XYZ file of C-alpha atoms in Angstrom:
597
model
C 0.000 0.000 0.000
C 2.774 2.598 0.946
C 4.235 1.771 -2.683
C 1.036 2.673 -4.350
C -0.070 5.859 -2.642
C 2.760 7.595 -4.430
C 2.066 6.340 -7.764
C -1.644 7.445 -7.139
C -0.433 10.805 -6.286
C 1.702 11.515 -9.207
C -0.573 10.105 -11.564
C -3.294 12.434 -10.299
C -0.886 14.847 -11.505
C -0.398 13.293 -15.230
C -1.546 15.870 -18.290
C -2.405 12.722 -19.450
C -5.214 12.451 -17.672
C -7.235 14.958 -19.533
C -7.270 12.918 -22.530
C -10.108 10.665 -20.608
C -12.854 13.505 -20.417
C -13.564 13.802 -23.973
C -13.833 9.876 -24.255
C -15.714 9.335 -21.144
C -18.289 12.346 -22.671
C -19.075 10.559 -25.761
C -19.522 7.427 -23.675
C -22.699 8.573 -21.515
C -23.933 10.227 -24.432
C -24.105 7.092 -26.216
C -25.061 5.053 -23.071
C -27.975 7.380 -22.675
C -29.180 7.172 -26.355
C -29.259 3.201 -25.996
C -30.657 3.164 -22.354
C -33.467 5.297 -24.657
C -33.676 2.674 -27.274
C -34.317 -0.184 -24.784
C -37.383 1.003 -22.940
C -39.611 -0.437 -25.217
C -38.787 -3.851 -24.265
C -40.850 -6.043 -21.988
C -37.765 -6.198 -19.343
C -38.069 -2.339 -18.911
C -41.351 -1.585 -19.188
C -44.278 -2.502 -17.225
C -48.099 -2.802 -17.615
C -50.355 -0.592 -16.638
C -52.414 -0.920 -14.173
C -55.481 0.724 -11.437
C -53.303 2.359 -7.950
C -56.334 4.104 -6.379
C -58.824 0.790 -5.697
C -61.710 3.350 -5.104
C -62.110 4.612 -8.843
C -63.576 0.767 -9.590
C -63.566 1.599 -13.711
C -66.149 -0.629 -15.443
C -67.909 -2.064 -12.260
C -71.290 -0.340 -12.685
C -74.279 -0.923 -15.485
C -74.419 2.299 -17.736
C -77.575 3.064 -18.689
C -77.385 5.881 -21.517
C -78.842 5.083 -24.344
C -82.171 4.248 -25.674
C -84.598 7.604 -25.612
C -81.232 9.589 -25.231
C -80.287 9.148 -28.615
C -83.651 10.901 -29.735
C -82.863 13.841 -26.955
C -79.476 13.479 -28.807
C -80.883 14.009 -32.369
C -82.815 17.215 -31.480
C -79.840 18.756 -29.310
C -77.808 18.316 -32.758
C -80.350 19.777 -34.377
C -80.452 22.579 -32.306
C -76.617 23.171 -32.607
C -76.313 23.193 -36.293
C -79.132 25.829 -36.669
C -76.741 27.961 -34.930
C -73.627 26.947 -36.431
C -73.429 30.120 -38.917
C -74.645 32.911 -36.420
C -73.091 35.514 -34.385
C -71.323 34.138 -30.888
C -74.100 36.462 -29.109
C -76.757 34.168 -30.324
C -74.544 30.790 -29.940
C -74.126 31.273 -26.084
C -77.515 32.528 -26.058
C -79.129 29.116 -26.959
C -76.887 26.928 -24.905
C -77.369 28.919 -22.100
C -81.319 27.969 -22.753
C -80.590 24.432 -23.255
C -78.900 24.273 -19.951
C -81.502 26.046 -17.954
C -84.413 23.936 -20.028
C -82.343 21.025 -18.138
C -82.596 22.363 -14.889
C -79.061 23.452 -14.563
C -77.423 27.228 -13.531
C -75.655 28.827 -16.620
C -73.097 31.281 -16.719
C -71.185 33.268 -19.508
C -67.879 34.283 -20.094
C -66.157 36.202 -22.554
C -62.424 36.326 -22.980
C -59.912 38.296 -25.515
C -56.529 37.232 -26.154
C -54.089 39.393 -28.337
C -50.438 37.014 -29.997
C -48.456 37.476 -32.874
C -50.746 40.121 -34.511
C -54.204 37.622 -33.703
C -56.657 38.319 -32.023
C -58.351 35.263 -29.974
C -61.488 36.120 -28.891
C -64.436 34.171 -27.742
C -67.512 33.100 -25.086
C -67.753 29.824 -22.831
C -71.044 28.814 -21.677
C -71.102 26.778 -18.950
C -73.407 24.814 -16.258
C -73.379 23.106 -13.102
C -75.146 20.717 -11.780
C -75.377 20.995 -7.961
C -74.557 16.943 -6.142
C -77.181 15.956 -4.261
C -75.294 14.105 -2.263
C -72.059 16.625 -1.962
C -71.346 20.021 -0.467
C -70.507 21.758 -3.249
C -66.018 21.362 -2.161
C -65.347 19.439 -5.072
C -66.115 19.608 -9.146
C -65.270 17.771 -12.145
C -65.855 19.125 -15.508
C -67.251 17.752 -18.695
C -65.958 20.057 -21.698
C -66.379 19.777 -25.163
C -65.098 23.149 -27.697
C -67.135 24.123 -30.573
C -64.380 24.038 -32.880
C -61.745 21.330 -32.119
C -57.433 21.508 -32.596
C -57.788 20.839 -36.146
C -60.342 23.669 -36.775
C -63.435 21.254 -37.345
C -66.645 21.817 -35.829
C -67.350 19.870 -33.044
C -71.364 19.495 -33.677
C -71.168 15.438 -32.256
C -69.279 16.348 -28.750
C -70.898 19.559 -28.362
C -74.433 17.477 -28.645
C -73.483 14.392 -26.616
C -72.037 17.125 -23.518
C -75.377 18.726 -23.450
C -77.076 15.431 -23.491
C -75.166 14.400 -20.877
C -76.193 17.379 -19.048
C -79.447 16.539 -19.043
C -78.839 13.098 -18.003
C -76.636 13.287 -14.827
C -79.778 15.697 -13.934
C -82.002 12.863 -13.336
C -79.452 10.815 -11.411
C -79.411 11.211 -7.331
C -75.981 9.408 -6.631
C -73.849 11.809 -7.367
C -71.403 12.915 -4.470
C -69.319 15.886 -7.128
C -70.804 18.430 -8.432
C -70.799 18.558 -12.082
C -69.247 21.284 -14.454
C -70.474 21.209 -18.103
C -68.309 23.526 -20.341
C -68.964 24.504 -24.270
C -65.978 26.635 -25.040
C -65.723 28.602 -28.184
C -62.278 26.516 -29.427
C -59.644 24.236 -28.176
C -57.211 26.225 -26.760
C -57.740 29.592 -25.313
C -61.898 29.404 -24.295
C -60.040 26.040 -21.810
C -57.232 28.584 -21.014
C -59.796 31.426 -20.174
C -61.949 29.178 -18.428
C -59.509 27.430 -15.675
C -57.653 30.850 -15.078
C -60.598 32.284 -13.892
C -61.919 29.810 -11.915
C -58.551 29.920 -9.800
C -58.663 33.937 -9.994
C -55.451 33.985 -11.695
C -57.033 35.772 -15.286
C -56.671 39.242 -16.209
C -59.731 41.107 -15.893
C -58.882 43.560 -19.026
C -58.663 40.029 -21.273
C -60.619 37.588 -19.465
C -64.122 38.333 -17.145
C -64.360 36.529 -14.093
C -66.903 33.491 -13.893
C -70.084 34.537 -12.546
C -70.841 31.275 -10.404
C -68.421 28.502 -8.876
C -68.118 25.230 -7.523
C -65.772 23.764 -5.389
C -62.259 22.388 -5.857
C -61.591 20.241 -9.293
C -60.839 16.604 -9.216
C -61.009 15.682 -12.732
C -61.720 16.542 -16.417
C -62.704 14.773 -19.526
C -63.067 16.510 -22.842
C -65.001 15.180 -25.582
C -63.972 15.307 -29.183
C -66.173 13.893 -32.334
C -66.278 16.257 -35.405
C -67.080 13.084 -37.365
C -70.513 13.171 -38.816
C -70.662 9.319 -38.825
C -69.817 6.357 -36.514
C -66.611 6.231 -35.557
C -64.344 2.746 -34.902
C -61.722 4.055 -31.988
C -61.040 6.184 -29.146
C -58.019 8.281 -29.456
C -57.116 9.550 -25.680
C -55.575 12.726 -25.713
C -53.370 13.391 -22.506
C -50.367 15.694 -22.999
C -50.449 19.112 -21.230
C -48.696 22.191 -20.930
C -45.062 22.504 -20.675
C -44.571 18.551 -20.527
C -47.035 17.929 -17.537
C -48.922 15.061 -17.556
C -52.307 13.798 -15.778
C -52.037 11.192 -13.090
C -51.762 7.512 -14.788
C -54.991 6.419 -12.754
C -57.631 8.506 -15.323
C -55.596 7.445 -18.486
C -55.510 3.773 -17.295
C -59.449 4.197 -15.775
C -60.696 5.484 -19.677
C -58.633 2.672 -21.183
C -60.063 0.356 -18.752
C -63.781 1.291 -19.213
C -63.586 1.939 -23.307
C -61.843 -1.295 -23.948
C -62.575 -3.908 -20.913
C -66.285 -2.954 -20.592
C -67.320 -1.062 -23.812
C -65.210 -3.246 -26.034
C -63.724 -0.410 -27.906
C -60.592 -0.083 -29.826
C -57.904 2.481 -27.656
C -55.579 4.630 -29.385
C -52.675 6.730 -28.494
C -49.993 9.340 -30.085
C -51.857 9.208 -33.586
C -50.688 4.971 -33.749
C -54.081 3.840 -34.993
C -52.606 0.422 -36.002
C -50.700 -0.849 -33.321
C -49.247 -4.616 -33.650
C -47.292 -4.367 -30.159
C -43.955 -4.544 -31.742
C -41.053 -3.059 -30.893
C -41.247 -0.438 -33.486
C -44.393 0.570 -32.867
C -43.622 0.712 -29.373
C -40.662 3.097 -30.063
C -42.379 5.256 -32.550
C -45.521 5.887 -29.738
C -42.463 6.349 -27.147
C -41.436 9.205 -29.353
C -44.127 10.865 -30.650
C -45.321 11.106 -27.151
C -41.736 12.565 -26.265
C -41.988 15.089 -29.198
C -45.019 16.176 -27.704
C -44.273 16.741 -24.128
C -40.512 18.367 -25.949
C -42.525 20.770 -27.336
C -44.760 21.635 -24.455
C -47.629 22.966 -26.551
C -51.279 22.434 -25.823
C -53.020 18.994 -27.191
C -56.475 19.721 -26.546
C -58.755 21.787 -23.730
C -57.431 18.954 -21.480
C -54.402 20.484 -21.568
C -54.979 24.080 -19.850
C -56.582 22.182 -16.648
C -53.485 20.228 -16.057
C -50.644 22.722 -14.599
C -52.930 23.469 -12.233
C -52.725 20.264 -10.816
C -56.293 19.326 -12.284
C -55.713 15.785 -13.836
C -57.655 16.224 -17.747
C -57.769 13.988 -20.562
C -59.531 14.415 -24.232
C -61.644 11.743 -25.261
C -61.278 11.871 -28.893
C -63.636 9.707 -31.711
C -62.187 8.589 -34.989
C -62.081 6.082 -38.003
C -65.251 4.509 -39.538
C -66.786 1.690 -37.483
C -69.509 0.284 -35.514
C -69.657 2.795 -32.638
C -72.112 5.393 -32.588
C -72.415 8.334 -29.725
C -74.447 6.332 -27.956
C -71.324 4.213 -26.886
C -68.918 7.086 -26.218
C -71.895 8.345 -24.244
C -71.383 5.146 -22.040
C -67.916 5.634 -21.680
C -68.129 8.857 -20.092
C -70.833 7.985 -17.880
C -68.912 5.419 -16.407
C -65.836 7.348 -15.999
C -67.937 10.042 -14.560
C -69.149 6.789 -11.697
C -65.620 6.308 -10.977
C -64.573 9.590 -10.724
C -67.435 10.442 -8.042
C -65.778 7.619 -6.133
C -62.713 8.997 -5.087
C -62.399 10.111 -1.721
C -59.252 12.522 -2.220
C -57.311 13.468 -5.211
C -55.376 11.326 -7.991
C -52.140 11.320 -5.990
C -51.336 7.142 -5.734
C -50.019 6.558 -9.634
C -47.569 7.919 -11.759
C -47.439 11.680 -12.715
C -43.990 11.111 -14.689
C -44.155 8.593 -17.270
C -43.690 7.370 -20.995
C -46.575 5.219 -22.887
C -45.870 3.164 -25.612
C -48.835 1.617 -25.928
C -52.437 1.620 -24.019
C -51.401 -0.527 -21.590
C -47.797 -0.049 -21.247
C -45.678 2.610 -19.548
C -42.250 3.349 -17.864
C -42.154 4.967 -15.068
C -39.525 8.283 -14.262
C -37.269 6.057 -12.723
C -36.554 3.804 -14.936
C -36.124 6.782 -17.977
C -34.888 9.460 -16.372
C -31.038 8.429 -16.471
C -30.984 8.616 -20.271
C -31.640 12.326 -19.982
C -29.441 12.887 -16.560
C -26.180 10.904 -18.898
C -26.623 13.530 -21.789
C -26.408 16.447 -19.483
C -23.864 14.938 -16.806
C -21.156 15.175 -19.864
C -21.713 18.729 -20.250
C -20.501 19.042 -16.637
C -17.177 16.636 -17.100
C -16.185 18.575 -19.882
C -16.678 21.920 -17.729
C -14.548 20.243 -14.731
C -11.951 19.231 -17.212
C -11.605 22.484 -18.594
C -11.553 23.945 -15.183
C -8.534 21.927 -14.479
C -6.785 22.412 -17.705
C -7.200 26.480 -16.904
C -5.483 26.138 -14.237
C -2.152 24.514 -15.592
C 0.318 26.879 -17.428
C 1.288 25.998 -21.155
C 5.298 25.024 -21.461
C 7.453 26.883 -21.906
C 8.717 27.159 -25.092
C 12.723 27.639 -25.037
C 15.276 27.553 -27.519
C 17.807 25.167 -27.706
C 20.725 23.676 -29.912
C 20.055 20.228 -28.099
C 17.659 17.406 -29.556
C 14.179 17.496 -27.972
C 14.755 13.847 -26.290
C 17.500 15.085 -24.415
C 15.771 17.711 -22.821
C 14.685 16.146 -19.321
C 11.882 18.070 -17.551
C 12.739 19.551 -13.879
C 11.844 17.191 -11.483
C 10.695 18.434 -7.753
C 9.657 15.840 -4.663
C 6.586 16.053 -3.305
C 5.351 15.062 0.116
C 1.798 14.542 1.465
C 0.399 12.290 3.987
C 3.931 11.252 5.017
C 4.505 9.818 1.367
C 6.873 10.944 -0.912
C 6.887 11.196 -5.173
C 8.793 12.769 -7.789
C 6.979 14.442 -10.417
C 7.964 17.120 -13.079
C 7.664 20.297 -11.546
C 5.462 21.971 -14.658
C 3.069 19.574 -13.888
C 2.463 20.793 -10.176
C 2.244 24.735 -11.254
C -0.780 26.220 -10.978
C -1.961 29.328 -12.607
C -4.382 32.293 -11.387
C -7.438 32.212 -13.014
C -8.518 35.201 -14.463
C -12.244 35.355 -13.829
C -14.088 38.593 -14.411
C -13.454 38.677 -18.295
C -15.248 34.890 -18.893
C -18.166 36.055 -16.357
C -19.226 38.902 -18.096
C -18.950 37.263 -21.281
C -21.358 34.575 -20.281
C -23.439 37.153 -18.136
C -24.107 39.411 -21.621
C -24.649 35.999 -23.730
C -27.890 35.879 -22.165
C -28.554 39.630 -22.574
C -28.513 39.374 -26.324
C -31.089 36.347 -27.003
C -32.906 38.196 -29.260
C -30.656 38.418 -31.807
C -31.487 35.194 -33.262
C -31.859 36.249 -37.229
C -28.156 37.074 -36.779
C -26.970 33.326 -35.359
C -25.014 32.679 -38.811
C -23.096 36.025 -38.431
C -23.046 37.163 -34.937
C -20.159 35.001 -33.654
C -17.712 35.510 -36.939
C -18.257 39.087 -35.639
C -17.924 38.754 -32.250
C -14.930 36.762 -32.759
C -13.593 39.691 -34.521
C -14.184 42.182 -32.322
C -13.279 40.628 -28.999
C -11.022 38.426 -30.331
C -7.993 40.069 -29.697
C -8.832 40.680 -25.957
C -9.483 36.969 -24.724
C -6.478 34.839 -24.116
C -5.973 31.211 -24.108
C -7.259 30.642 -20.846
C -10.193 32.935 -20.939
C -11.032 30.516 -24.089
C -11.183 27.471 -21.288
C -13.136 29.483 -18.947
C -15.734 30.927 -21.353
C -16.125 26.846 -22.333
C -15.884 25.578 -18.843
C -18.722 27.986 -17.533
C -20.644 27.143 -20.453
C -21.078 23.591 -20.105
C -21.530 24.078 -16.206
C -24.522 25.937 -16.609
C -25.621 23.667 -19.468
C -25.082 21.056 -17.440
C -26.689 22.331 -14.306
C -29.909 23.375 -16.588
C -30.282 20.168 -18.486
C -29.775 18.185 -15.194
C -32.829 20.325 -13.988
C -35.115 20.518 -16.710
C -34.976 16.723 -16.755
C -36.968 16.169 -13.839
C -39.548 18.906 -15.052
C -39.960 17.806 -19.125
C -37.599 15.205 -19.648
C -37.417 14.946 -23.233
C -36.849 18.436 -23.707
C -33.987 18.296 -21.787
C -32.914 15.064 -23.826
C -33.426 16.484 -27.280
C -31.701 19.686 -25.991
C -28.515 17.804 -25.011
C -28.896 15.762 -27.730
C -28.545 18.841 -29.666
C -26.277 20.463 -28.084
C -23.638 17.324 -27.403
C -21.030 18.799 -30.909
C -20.331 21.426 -27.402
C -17.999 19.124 -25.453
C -16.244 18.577 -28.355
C -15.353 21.664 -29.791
C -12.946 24.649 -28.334
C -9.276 24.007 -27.336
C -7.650 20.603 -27.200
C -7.424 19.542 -23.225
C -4.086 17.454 -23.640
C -1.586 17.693 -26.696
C 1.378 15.129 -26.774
C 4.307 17.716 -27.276
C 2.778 19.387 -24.245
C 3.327 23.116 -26.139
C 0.637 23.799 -28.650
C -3.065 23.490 -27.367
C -4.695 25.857 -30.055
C -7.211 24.573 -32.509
C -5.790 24.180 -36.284
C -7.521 25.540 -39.334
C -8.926 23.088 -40.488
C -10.597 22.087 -37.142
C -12.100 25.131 -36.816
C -13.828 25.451 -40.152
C -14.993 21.595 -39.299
C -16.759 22.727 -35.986
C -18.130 26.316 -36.932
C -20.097 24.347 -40.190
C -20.957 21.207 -37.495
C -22.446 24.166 -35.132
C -23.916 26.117 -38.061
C -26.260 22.511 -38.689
C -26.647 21.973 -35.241
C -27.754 25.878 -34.031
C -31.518 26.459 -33.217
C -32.572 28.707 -36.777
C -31.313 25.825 -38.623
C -33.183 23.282 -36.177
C -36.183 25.265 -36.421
C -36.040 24.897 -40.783
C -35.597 21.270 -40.291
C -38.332 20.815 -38.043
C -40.724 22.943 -40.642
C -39.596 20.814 -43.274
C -39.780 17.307 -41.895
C -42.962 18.079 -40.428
C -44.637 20.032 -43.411
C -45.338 23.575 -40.907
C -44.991 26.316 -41.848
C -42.067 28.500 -39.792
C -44.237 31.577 -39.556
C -46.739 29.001 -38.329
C -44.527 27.687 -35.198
C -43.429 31.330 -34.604
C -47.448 32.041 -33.771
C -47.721 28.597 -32.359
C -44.994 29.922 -29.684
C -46.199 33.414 -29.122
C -49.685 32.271 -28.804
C -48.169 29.843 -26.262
C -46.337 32.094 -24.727
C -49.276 34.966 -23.981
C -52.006 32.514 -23.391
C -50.990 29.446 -21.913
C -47.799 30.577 -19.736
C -45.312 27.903 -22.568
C -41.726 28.159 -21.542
C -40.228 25.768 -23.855
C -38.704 28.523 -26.194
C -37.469 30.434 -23.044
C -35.189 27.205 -22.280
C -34.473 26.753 -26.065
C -33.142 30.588 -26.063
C -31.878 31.244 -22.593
C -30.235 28.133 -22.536
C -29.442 26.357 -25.309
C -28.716 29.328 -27.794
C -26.062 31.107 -25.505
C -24.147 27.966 -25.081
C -24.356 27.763 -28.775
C -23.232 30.836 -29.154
C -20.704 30.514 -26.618
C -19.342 27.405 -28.706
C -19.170 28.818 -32.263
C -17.691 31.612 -30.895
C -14.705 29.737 -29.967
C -14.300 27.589 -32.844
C -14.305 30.765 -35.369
C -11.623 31.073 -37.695
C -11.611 34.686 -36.652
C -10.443 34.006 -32.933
C-alpha cells in the first residue's frame, strides 16, 4: 500500500489524464441514447395498471342510451341551426338548453391578443349541484365548438349537453358537475380554468359569474365526425410537458376497452401490432409532444394546475355510434365520483408506448441525466486544464529527447513522489473577463436572425482581448450551466432536456484541445475550426427550427405564432429554455471555434 499511494499521487498529476474527459463524454452520451432505445422492451417496461382501488372503472351498469339518442338528435339539431350565427346568439341558446335542463348557466367572454391575432371568444357553462355533496369538489365535462384541427365539433358539443341533461335525473352523485362549451380548443379552456382559480386578467378575461368547489377531474369530448366512428383516441399531454395522473388514463382505457369493447388509441398509432417499433415510434411521438410543451387539446390548460384532464377523442369509420362514447363517459364520470381525495397514488412522470404499457420516471430518467452529466465533465476538465500553465517554449541547440523536464519531490500524507515540476504549477485564473462574457450571452437572445453572423463578428471584435485561458473558462462555464440546466429541466420535461442535449452534445467537443502530446501547442488548427463552426452552423436552433418545418410540413411563420400564442395565453416556456439556454451555449461554442479568434 505505501508503494502505491505515491504512484496514485503523481498520476493524479499526469496531463495525461485529460485525454479521458472527452472519451468518457461521448460514452454517456451514447449510453444514454441506448438506455433510450431499450425502454420499449418487456424487461423495462411494465403494464399498466389501477393504484387508487376506489375509482372501480367498469364495475357499474351504464344506462345511456335508448330515448337519449332521440334527446341526442334534437340537441344536434339545435346546434347546427346555430352553427353560422353571431357568438351572441350561440351562447344565447346553450345557455337555454342548460336552464331547459334544470341546470345554472353562466357566460364568459375572454380576448386574447399574440403574434398580430386576435383570440377572442364566449364559454357557456353549467353546473349541476350533487345531491349528495357540499358543493367542495367539481369535475368538468368540456367539449369546444371548434376542435385543434379547426373542425366543428357538432357530435361532442351534442353528446355534452345530453349528458347534461342526463346526470340531472341521477341522485348518486357525491361531485358536483361542471359542463363547459368553449368557443375553441385552446384559449376558451385557457380562459376558463384561469378564472376559476382567480389567476385571469380582468382587461382580457371576465371573471366566472358562479363557482363550484375544488376540481378533481376533467374529460373533454372530441367527435367532429358526422358518422360512426371505430376508436377512441385519448388525448393526454399538457402544458409545458405535464402530464395527468396515470390512474384517469388507465381508468378510460379500462372502461372503453374492458367494458365497452372499444378499440384504444394513443400518439396518432391507430394500427398498433405491439412490436417493438411501434412501441418506439408511440415512445417518441409522445416525447416530441411533451418536448414541445404545446397544448393537445382543452385537457391540456386544466393540467398545470394540478387538475388531472384527458380528451376523449372519436375517430375512423366503425360500428360505434355516440351512444357508446356516451357510455364511456358515464362510467368514468361513476368512478370519478368515487374517489375520496385526489389522484395522488399513480404515476405523474411517465412514458406510454402503448395503451397498456408505460415506464415509469425512474426507470427513464437516467438517459436524460447521462446527456447532461457530460456537459458538466467537460466543464470540470476544462476547469482543471485552466489552471495549468502551457510550457514553456525555449530555444535550444540540443535534440528534444535530451531535454529532461525539472523534477521536484513532493510530500503529502507522510509519502513521498517525484513528479515534473510543470506539472504541479498552478496558474491564477482570471475570472471577471469569462463572467461577463457569459453574463451578456444571455442579454442578447434576441438576436437570433443574426446566429449565422453574430459570432464571426464577435470573434472579430473581442477576439484580440481573450487569451488562451479565458477561451477554457468561457467553455468551462458554459457547459456548467448547461449542465446544471439540463440536469434540472430533466426532472420537469424530460425529453426536452434530452433532445436539448442531444442537440447540443457537438459542445464538449469543440474549443481548445485539453491534452496535446508535445505538451506546447493546445490551439485549434484551421482546419478544425472550419470543421466545428459548419458542425455548429447545422446543429444551431434557426437551422433546427427549418428542419423541423420541413420534416414536419409547418410552416415557420406558423410555429413562430404557435410559440407566441403559447407564450401569452398558456404561460409555454419551452422557447425560453431553447433561447436562454441552449442558444447562448451555442453561441458561446461557435464563438470559440471561429476562424476569426
Amino acid at each position: 500500500m505505501a508503494a502505491i499511494l505515491p504512484a496514485i499521487l503523481a498520476l493524479r498529476r499526469d496531463p495525461r489524464l485529460l485525454k479521458l474527459p472527452p472519451y468518457l463524454s461521448a460514452l454517456l452520451i451514447l449510453i444514454g441514447v441506448v438506455w433510450l432505445l431499450l425502454l420499449p422492451l418487456n424487461e423495462y417496461s411494465r403494464h399498466t395498471y389501477i393504484s387508487e382501488n376506489a375509482l372501480l372503472p367498469g364495475q357499474v351498469h351504464t344506462y345511456f342510451g335508448g330515448s337519449e339518442q332521440q334527446i341526442f338528435n334534437a340537441y344536434k339539431y339545435e346546434v347546427r341551426d346555430v352553427v353560422d350565427k353571431e357568438q351572441e346568439q350561440i351562447s344565447t341558446r346553450l345557455g337555454e338548453i342548460f336552464e331547459s335542463a334544470g341546470l345554472r348557466s353562466a357566460r364568459q367572454k375572454y380576448e386574447y391578443q399574440a403574434a398580430g391575432k386576435i383570440y377572442k371568444g364566449e364559454n357557456v357553462y353549467a353546473i349541476l349541484h350533487a345531491p349528495r355533496g357540499d358543493a367542495t369538489e367539481a369535475v368538468v365535462l368540456v367539449a369546444a365548438w371548434t376542435n385543434m384541427d379547426g373542425q366543428l365539433n357538432v357530435n361532442g358539443v351534442s353528446l355534452v349537453l345530453t349528458l347534461g341533461r342526463y346526470f340531472k335525473r341521477w341522485s348518486l352523485w357525491s361531485k358536483d358537475i361542471i359542463i363547459l362549451v368553449t368557443s375553441d380548443s385552446r384559449a376558451g379552456p385557457q380562459a376558463w380554468v384561469d378564472a376559476y382559480h382567480n389567476e385571469n386578467d380582468s382587461t382580457l378575461v371576465a371573471p366566472l359569474p358562479i363557482k363550484s368547489g375544488a376540481l378533481q377531474g376533467v374529460v373533454a369530448i372530441d367527435n367532429a365526425l358526422d358518422h360512426n366512428f371505430e376508436s377512441l383516441h385519448i388525448v393526454y399531454d399538457g402544458i409545458n410537458g405535464q402530464l395527468p395522473n396515470l390512474d384517469l388514463f388507465n381508468t378510460a382505457v379500462s372502461i372503453a376497452n374492458g367494458q365497452m369493447g372499444i378499440g384504444v388509441a394513443l400518439q396518432r398509432m391507430w394500427k398498433h401490432d405491439d412490436s417493438y417499433t411501434e412501441r418506439l415510434q408511440t415512445m417518441l411521438r409522445g416525447m416530441i409532444r411533451q418536448g414541445l410543451g404545446h397544448s393537445s387539446g382543452p385537457h391540456s390548460s386544466f393540467i398545470p394546475y394540478h387538475i388531472d384532464a384527458i380528451t376523449l377523442q372519436a375517430v375512423g369509420d366503425g360500428p360505434q355510434d355516440e351512444m357508446a362514447l356516451g357510455r364511456v363517459v358515464e362510467s368514468v364520470f361513476r368512478s370519478l365520483n368515487n374517489l375520496l381525495e385526489h389522484f395522488h397514488q399513480s404515476f405523474f412522470f411517465y412514458l406510454l408506448m402503448q395503451a397498456d404499457r408505460f415506464v415509469s420516471i425512474g426507470t427513464y430518467l437516467p438517459s436524460a441525466m447521462l446527456v447532461a452529466v457530460n456537459f458538466s465533465i467537460m466543464a470540470i476538465a476544462l476547469w482543471i486544464r485552466s489552471g495549468r500553465p502551457a510550457a514553456p517554449k525555449v530555444a535550444s541547440t540540443l535534440p528534444q529527447k535530451d531535454q529532461k523536464p525539472e523534477m521536484e519531490v513532493v510530500e503529502k500524507d507522510g509519502m513521498m513522489a517525484v513528479a515534473p515540476k510543470e506539472s504541479l504549477a498552478t496558474m491564477e485564473r482570471e475570472l471577471f473577463v469569462p463572467i461577463v462574457f457569459m453574463l451578456s450571452n444571455q442579454a442578447v437572445v434576441w438576436v437570433t436572425i443574426l446566429s449565422l453572423f453574430l459570432p464571426t463578428f464577435l470573434a472579430m471584435r473581442i477576439g484580440e482581448h481573450l487569451t488562451h485561458q479565458h477561451q477554457i473558462l468561457i467553455q468551462c462555464f458554459s457547459l456548467l450551466s448547461l449542465g446544471m440546466f439540463l440536469a434540472t429541466l430533466a426532472t420537469l420535461n424530460f425529453s426536452l432536456s434530452l433532445f436539448i442535449g442531444l442537440l447540443s452534445a457537438p459542445l464538449s467537443f469543440i474549443g481548445p484541445p485539453l491534452y496535446s502530446a508535445d505538451g506546447k501547442s493546445t490551439s485549434l488548427s484551421e482546419s478544425r475550426k472550419i470543421i466545428s463552426t459548419l458542425i455548429l452552423q447545422l446543429s444551431s436552433p434557426p437551422v433546427v427550427l427549418f428542419m423541423v418545418s420541413r420534416i414536419s410540413g409547418i410552416d415557420v411563420e406558423e410555429i413562430i405564432v404557435e410559440a407566441a400564442f403559447g407564450w401569452n395565453v398558456n404561460g409555454l416556456w419551452t422557447q425560453v429554455v431553447i433561447w436562454c439556454v441552449w442558444w447562448p451555449a451555442w453561441l458561446t461554442g461557435s464563438i470559440l471555434v471561429s476562424p476569426h479568434l
